[in-house]
CSV table of C-alpha atoms in Angstrom, one decimal:
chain,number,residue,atom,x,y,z
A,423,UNK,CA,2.8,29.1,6.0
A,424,UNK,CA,3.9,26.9,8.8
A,425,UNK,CA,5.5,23.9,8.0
A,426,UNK,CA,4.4,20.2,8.9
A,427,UNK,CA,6.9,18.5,10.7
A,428,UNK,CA,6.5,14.7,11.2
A,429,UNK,CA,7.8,13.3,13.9
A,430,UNK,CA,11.2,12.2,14.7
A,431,UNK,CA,11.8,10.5,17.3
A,432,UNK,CA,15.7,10.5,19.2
A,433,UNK,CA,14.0,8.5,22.1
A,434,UNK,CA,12.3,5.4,21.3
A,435,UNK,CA,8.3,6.0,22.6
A,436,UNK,CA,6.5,3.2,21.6
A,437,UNK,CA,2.9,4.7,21.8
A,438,UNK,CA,4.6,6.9,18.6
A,439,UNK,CA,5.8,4.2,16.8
A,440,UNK,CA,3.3,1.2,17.3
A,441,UNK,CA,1.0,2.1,14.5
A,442,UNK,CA,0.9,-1.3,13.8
A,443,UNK,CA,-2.0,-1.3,16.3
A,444,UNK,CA,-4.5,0.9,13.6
A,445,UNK,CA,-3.9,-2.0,10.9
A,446,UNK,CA,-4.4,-5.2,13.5
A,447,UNK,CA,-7.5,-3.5,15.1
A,448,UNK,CA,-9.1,-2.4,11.1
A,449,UNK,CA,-8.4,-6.0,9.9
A,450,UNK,CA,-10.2,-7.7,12.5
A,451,UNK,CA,-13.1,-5.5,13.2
A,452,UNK,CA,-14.3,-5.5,9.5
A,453,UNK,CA,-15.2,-7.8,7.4
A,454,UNK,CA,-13.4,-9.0,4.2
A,455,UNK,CA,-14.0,-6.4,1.2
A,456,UNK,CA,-15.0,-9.4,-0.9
A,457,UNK,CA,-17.8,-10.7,1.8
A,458,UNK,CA,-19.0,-7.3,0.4
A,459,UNK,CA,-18.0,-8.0,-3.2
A,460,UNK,CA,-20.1,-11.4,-2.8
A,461,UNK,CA,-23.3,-10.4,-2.0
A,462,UNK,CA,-23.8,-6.9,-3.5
A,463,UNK,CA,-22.5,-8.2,-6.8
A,464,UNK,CA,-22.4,-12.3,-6.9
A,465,UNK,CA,-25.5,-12.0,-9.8
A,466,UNK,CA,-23.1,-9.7,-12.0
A,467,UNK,CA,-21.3,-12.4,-14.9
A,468,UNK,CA,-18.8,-11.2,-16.9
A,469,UNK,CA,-20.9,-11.7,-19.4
A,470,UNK,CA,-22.9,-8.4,-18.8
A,471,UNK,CA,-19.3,-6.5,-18.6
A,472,UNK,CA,-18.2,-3.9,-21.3
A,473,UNK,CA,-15.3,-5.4,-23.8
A,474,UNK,CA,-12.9,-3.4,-25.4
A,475,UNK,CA,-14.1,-1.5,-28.6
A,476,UNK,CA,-11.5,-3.1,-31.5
A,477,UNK,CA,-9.3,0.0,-33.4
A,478,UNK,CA,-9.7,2.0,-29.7
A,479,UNK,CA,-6.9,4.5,-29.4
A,480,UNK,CA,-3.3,4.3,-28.5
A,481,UNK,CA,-3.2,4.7,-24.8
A,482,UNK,CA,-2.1,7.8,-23.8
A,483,UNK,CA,1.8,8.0,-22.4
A,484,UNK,CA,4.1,10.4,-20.5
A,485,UNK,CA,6.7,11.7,-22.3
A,486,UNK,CA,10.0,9.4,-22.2
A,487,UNK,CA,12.1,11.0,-20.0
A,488,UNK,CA,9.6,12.7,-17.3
A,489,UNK,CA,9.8,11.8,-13.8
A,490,UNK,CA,6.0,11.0,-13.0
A,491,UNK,CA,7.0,10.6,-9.2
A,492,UNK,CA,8.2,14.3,-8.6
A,493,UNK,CA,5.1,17.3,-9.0
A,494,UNK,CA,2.5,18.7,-7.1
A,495,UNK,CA,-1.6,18.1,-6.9
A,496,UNK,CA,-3.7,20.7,-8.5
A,497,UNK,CA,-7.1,21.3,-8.6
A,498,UNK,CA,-9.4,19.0,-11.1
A,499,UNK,CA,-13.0,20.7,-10.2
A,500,UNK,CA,-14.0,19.6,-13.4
A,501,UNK,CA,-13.7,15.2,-13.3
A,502,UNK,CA,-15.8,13.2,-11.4
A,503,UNK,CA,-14.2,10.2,-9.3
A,504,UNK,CA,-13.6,7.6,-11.2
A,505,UNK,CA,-16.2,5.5,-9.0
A,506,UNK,CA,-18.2,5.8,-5.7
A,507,UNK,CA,-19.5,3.5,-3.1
A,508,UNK,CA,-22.5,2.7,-4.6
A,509,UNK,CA,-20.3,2.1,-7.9
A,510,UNK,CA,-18.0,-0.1,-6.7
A,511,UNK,CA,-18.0,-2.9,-4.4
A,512,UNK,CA,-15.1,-3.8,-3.5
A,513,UNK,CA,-14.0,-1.4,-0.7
A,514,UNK,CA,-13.0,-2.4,2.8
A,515,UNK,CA,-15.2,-0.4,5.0
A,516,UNK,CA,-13.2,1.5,7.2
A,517,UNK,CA,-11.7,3.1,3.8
A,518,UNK,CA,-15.2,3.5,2.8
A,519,UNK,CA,-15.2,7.3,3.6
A,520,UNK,CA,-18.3,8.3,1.6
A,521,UNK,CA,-20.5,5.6,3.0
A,522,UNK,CA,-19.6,6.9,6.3
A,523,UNK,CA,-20.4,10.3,5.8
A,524,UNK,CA,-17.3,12.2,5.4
A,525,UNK,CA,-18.7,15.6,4.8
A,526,UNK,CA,-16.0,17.6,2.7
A,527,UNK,CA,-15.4,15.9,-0.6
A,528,UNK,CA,-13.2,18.4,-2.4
A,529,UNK,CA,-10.7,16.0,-0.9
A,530,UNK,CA,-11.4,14.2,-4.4
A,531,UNK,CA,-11.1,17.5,-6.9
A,532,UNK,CA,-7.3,17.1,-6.9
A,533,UNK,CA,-5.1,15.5,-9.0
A,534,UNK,CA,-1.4,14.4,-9.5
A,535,UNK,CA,0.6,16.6,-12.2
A,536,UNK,CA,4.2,15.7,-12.6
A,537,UNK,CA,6.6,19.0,-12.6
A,538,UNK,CA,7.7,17.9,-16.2
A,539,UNK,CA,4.7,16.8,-18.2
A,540,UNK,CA,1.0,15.7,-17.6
A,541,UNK,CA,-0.3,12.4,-15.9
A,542,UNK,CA,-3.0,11.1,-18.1
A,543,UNK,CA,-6.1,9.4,-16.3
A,544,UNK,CA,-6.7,6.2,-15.8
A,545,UNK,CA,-8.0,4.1,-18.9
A,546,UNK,CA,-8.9,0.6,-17.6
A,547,UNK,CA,-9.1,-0.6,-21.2
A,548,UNK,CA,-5.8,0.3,-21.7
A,549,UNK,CA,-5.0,-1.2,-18.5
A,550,UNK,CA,-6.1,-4.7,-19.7
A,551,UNK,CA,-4.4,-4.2,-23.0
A,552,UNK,CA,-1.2,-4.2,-21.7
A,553,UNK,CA,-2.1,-7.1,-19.1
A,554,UNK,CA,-4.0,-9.0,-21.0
A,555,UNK,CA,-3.3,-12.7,-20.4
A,556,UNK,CA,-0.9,-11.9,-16.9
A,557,UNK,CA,-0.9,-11.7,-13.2
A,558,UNK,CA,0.0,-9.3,-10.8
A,559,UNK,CA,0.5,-10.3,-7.3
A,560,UNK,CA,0.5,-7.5,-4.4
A,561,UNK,CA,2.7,-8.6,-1.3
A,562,UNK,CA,2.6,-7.1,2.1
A,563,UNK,CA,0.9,-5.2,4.8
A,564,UNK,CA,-2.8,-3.7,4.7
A,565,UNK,CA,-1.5,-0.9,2.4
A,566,UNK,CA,-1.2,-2.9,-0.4
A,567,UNK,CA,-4.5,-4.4,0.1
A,568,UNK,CA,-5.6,-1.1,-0.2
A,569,UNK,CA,-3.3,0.0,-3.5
A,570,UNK,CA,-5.0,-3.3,-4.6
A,571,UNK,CA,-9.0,-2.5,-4.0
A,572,UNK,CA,-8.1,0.9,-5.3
A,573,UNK,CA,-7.1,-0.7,-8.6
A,574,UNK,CA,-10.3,-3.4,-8.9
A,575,UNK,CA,-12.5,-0.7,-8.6
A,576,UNK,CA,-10.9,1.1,-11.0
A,577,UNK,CA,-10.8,-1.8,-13.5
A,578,UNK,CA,-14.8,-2.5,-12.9
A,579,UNK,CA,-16.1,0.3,-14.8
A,580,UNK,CA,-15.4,-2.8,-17.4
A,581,UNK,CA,-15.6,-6.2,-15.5
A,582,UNK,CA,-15.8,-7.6,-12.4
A,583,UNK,CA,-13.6,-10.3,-11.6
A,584,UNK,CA,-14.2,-14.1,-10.0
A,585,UNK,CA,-12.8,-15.2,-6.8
A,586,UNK,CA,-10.7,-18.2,-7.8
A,587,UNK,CA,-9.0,-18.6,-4.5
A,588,UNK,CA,-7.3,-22.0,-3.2
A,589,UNK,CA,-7.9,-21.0,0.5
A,590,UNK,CA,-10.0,-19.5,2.9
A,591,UNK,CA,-8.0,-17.1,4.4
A,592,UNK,CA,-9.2,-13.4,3.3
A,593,UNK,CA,-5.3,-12.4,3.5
A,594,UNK,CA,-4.3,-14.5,0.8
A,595,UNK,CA,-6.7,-14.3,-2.2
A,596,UNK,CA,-6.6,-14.2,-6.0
A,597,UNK,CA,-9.0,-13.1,-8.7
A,598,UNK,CA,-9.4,-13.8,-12.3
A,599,UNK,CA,-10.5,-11.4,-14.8
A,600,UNK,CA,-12.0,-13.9,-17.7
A,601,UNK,CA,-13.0,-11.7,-20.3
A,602,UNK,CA,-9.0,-10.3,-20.3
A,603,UNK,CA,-7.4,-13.5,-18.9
A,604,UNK,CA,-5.8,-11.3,-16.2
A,605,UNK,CA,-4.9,-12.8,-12.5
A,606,UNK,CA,-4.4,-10.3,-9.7
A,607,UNK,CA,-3.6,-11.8,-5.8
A,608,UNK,CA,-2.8,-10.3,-2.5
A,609,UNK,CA,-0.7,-12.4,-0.2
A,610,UNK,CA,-0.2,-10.5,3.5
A,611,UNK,CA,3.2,-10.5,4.4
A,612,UNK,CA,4.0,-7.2,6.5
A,613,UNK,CA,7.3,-7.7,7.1
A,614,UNK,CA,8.0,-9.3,3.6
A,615,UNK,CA,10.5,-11.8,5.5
A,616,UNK,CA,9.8,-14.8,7.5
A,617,UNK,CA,8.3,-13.6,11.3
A,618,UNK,CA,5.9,-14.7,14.4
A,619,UNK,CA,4.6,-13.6,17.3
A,620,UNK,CA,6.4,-14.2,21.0
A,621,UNK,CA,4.3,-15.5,23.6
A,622,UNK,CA,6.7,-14.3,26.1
A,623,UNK,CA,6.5,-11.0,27.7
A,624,UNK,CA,9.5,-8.9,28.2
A,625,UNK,CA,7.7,-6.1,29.4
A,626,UNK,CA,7.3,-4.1,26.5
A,627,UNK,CA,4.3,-6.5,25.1
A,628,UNK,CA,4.3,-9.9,23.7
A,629,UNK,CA,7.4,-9.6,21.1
A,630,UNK,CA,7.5,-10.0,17.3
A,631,UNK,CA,10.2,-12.8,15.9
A,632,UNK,CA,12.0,-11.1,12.9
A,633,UNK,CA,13.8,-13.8,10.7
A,634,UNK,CA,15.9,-10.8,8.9
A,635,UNK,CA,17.6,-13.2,6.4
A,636,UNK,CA,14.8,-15.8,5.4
A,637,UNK,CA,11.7,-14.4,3.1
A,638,UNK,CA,8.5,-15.3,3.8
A,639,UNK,CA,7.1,-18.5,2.3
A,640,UNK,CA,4.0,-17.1,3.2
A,641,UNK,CA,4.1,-15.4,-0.7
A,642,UNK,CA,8.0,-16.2,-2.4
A,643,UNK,CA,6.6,-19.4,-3.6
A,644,UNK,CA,3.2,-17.9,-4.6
A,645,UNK,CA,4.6,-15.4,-6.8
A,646,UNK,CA,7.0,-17.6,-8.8
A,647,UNK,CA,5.8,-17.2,-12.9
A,648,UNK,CA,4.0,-13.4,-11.6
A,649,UNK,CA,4.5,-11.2,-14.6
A,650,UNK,CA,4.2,-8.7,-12.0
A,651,UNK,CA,5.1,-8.1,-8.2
A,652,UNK,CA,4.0,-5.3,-6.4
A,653,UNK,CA,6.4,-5.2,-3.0
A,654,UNK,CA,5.8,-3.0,-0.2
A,655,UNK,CA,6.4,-3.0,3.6
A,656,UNK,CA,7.0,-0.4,6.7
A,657,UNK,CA,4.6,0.3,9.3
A,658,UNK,CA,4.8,-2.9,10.8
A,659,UNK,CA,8.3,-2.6,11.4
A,660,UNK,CA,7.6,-0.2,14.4
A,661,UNK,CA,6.3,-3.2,16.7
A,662,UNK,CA,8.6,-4.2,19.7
A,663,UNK,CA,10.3,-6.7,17.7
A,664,UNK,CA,13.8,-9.6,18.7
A,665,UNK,CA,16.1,-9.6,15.2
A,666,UNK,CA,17.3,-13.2,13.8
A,667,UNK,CA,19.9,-14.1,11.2
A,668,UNK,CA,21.5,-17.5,10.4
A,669,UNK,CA,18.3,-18.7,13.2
A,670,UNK,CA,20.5,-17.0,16.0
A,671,UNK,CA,19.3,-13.5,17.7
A,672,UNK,CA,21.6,-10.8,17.1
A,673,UNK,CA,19.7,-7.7,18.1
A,674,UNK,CA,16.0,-6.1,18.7
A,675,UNK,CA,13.9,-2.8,18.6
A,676,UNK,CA,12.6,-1.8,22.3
A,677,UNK,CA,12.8,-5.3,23.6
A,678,UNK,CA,13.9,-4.4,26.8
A,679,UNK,CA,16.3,-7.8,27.5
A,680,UNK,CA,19.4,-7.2,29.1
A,681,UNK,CA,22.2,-8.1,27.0
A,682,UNK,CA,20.5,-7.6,23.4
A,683,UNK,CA,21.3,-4.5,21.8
A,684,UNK,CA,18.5,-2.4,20.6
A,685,UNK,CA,19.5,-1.7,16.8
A,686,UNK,CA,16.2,0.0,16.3
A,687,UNK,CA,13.5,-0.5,14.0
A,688,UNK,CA,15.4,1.6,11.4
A,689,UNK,CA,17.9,-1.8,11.0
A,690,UNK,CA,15.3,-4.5,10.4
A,691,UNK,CA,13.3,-2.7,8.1
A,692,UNK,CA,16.5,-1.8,5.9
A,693,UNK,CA,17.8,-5.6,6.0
A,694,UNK,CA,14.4,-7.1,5.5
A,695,UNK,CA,14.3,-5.0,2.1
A,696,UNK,CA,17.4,-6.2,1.8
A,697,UNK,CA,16.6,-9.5,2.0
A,698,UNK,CA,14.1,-9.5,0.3
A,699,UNK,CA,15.4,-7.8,-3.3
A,700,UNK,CA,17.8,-9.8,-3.3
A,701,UNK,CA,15.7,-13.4,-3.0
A,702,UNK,CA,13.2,-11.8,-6.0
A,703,UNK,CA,15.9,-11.5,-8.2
A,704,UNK,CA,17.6,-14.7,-7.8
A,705,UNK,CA,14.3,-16.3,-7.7
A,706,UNK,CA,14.6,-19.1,-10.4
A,707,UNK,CA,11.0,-18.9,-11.2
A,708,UNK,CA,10.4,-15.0,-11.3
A,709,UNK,CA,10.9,-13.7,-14.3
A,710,UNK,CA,8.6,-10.8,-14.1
A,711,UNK,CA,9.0,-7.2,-13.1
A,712,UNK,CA,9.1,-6.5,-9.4
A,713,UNK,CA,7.6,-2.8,-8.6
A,714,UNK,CA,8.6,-2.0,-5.2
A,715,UNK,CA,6.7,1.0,-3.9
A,716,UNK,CA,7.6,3.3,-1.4
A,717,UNK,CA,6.5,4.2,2.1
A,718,UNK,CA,3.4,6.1,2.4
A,719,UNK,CA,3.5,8.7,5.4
A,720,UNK,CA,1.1,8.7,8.0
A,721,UNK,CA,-0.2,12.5,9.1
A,722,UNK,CA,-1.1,12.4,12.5
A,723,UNK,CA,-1.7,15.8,14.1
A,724,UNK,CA,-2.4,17.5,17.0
A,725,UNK,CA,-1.0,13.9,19.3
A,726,UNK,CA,-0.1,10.4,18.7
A,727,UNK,CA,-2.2,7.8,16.9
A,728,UNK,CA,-3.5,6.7,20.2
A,729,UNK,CA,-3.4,10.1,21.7
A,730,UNK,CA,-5.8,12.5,20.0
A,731,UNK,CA,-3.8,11.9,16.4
A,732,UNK,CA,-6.0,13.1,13.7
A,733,UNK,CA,-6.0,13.8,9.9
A,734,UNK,CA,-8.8,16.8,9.9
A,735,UNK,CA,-7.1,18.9,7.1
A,736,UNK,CA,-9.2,18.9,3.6
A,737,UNK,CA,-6.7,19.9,1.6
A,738,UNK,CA,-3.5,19.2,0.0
A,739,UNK,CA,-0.1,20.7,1.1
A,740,UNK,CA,1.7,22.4,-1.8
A,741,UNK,CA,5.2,21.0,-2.2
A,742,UNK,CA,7.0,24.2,-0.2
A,743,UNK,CA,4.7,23.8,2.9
A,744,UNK,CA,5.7,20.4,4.2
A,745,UNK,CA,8.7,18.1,4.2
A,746,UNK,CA,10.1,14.6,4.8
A,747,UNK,CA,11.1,14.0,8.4
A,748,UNK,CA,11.3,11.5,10.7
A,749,UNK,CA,11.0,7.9,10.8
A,750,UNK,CA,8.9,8.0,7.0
A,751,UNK,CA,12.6,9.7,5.7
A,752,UNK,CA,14.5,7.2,7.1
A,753,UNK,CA,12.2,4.1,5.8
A,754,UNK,CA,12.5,6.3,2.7
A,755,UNK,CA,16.0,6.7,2.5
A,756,UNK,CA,16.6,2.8,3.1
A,757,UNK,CA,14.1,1.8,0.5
A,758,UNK,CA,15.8,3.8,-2.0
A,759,UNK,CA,19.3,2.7,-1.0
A,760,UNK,CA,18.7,-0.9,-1.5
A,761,UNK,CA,16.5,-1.3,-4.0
A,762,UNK,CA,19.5,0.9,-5.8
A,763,UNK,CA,22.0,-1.5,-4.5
A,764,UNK,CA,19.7,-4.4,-5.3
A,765,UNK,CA,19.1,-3.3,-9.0
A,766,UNK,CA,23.3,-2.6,-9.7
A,767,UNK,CA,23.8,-6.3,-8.1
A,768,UNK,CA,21.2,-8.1,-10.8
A,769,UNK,CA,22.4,-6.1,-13.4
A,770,UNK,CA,26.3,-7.4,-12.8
A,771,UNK,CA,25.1,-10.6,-12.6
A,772,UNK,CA,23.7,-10.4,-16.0
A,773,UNK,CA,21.9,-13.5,-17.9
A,774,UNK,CA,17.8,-11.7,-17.5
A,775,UNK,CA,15.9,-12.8,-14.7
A,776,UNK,CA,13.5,-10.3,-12.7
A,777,UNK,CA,13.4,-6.6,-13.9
A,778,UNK,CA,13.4,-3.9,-10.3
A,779,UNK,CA,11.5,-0.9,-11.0
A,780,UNK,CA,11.1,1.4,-8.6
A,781,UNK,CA,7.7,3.1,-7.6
A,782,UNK,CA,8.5,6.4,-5.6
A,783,UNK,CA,5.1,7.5,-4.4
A,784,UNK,CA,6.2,9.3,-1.1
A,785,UNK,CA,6.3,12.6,-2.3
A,786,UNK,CA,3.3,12.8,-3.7
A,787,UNK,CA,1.9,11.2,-0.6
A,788,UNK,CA,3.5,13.0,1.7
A,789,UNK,CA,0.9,16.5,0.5
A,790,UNK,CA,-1.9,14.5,1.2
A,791,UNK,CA,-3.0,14.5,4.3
A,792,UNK,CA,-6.5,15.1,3.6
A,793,UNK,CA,-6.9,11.8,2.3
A,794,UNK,CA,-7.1,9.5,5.3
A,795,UNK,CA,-10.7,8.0,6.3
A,796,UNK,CA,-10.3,9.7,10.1
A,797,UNK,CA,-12.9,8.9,11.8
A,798,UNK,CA,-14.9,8.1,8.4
A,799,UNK,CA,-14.6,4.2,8.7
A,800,UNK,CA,-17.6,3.5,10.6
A,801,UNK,CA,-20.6,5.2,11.7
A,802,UNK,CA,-20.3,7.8,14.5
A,803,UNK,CA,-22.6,5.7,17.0
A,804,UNK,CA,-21.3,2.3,16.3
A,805,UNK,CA,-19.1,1.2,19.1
A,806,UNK,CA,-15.8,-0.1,18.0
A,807,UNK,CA,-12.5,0.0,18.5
A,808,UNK,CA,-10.9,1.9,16.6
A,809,UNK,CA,-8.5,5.3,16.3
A,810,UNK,CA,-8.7,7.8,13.9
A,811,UNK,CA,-7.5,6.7,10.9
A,812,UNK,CA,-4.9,8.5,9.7
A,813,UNK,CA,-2.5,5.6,7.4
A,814,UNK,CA,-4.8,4.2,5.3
A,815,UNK,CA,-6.2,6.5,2.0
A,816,UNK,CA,-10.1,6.6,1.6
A,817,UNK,CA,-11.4,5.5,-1.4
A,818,UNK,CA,-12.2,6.8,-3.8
A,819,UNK,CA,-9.4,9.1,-3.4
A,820,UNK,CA,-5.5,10.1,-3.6
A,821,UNK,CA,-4.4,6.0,-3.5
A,822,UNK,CA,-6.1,6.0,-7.3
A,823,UNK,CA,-3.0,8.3,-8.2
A,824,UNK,CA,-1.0,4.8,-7.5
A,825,UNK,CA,-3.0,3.4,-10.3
A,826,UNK,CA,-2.5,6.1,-13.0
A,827,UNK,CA,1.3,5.4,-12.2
A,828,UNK,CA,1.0,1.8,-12.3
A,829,UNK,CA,-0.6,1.9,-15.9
A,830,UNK,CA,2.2,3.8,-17.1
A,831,UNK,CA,4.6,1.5,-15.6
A,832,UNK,CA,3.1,-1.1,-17.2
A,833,UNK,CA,2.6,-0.1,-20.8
A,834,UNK,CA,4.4,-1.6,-23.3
């Protein structure tokens, strides 16, 4: 079979690499997934929510030793989603793929099965067992919104939670699960380290301020006493972007000024991470576990994003028929590299503090390019801006894999 190659680019094109666009143009042409929440489901009280059934099994584990991020997707015909979109409410529409008609659903009879053992489903009653009376706080870019409303609807086959947030800004919201005393917040932070937006023009658009040494007080302070953090961050690093450290500019990606040397996107995106490891586990009021997942690969075909770029395949790639290429190997390959480095410097320094754990799901992602919304985010005749979707995961739909990771990660 021929063999998906995803782009590399040796030349900077900045159509290729400006998917940021997709995730500014989503966020502000729909509405927040709790507006949604609120008024399809504001009369449901937790009172009316299933509890867990005392003497309920063990939750079921991997095998210690089996490496749930490595395997292949194989066909489930026999389970039904674990929810719709008339089951839950809490999905953003443009990820709502079966509200908006997308026609082949076999894109949901799949599921994840490591190479060494068997992934067991999701159980949300196990899921608040082992969080029961914590918080988990999910940091970044649109992505991990979406990891996030794939795990609330999940966990609402048992409760639905209350919107206990201190502000009105949709990016930055938390919700309380009563019944199970469990927190879960988002805080938007796509480059996870302090940065603004230029009002200059260079000529290659209005320019992002990178502050590669500082992390965002946007969500460092928020997270402090998290039992759990959930850190990711990529695509927006492929904006035309000016590099700080120590407050001085030392570099950019495609900033077309004379004198400062393009280091690429490659370099902030690697330092940022850097940065930001390194300021979780030294944080004097993070204790928790930090899970820091990895990027998750676009599949344009057939052009760019803005191009003709579409995800129209409806099936998964078995492992030999595709590879890591490209700009998602090299966000990859940094990820890896520091979080590794990260990990070996807390554990010299010694005397507890935050746990790293890694959360590898680019493999797994990478065989599923069937399971972007496309052109499935709003209806055909509605006239809106935007391109075929091909970053985000539909849901229901290979993002709940996340989820059946994340339980394991979390047992205790």
């Amino acid at each position: 079979m021929q063999k998906l190659q995803l782009a590399s680019p040796t030349a900077v094109s900045l159509p290729a690499l400006c998917l940021f666009v997709l995730f500014l143009l989503a966020a502000r042409q729909q509405r927040s997934f709790l507006d949604t929440y609120r008024s399809g489901f504001a009369a449901i009280s937790s009172s009316s929510s299933p509890r867990l059934e005392p003497g309920r099994p063990a939750a079921a584990r991997v095998p210690k030793g089996c490496d749930i991020f490595r395997g292949e997707w194989v066909p489930d015909n026999g389970a039904e989603p674990y929810y719709t979109n008339r089951t839950c409410p809490l999905i953003q529409e443009h990820q709502n793929c079966m509200k908006y008609g997308r026609p082949d659903l076999g894109f949901l009879r799949w599921r994840w099965r490591p190479a060494q053992c068997e992934l067991p489903r999701f159980d949300a009653a196990a899921f608040f067992d082992a969080v029961r009376g914590r918080s988990m706080a999910f940091v970044g870019d649109s992505l991990a919104r979406n990891h996030m409303q794939s795990l609330m609807c999940l966990l609402s086959k048992l409760e639905y939670p209350k919107d206990i947030s201190t502000t009105k800004n949709q990016e930055f919201r938390t919700l309380y699960y009563e019944s199970y005393n469990f927190t879960i917040s988002t805080f938007w932070s796509p480059f996870l380290v302090k940065a603004n937006q230029s009002d200059a023009d260079y000529g290659s658009g209005r320019l992002w301020n990178i502050y590669l040494d500082e992390p965002d007080d946007a969500w460092l302070p928020g997270v402090a006493g998290a039992d759990y953090l959930v850190l990711s961050a990529a695509n927006w690093f492929t904006r035309p972007s000016l590099f700080y450290e120590s407050g001085r500019l030392v570099a950019c990606h495609y900033c077309l000024i004379p004198g400062v040397p393009d280091l690429t996107l490659r370099h902030s995106q690697r330092v940022a991470f850097r940065t930001v490891l390194q300021a979780v586990t030294s944080h004097p009021g993070f204790n928790g576990t930090a899970i820091v997942r990895t990027v998750s690969p676009t599949h344009f075909e057939g052009g760019e994003w803005n191009k003709g770029g579409d995800c129209r395949r409806t099936r998964p790639y078995a492992a030999n028929e595709t590879r890591m290429a490209g700009l998602s190997l090299d966000f990859h390959t940094a990820q890896v590299e520091e979080f590794a480095q990260a990990e070996e410097a807390a554990r010299r320094r010694g005397g507890g503090g935050a746990r790293l754990v890694l959360m590898d799901t680019t493999a797994a992602m990478l065989l599923r390019p069937d399971g972007h919304p496309s052109r499935y985010g709003h209806w055909a005749h509605e006239n809106v801006t935007l391109y075929k979707d091909c970053v985000h995961w539909c849901l229901p739909g290979p993002i709940d894999a996340w989820n059946e990771m994340l339980l394991q990660m979390v047992l205790p």
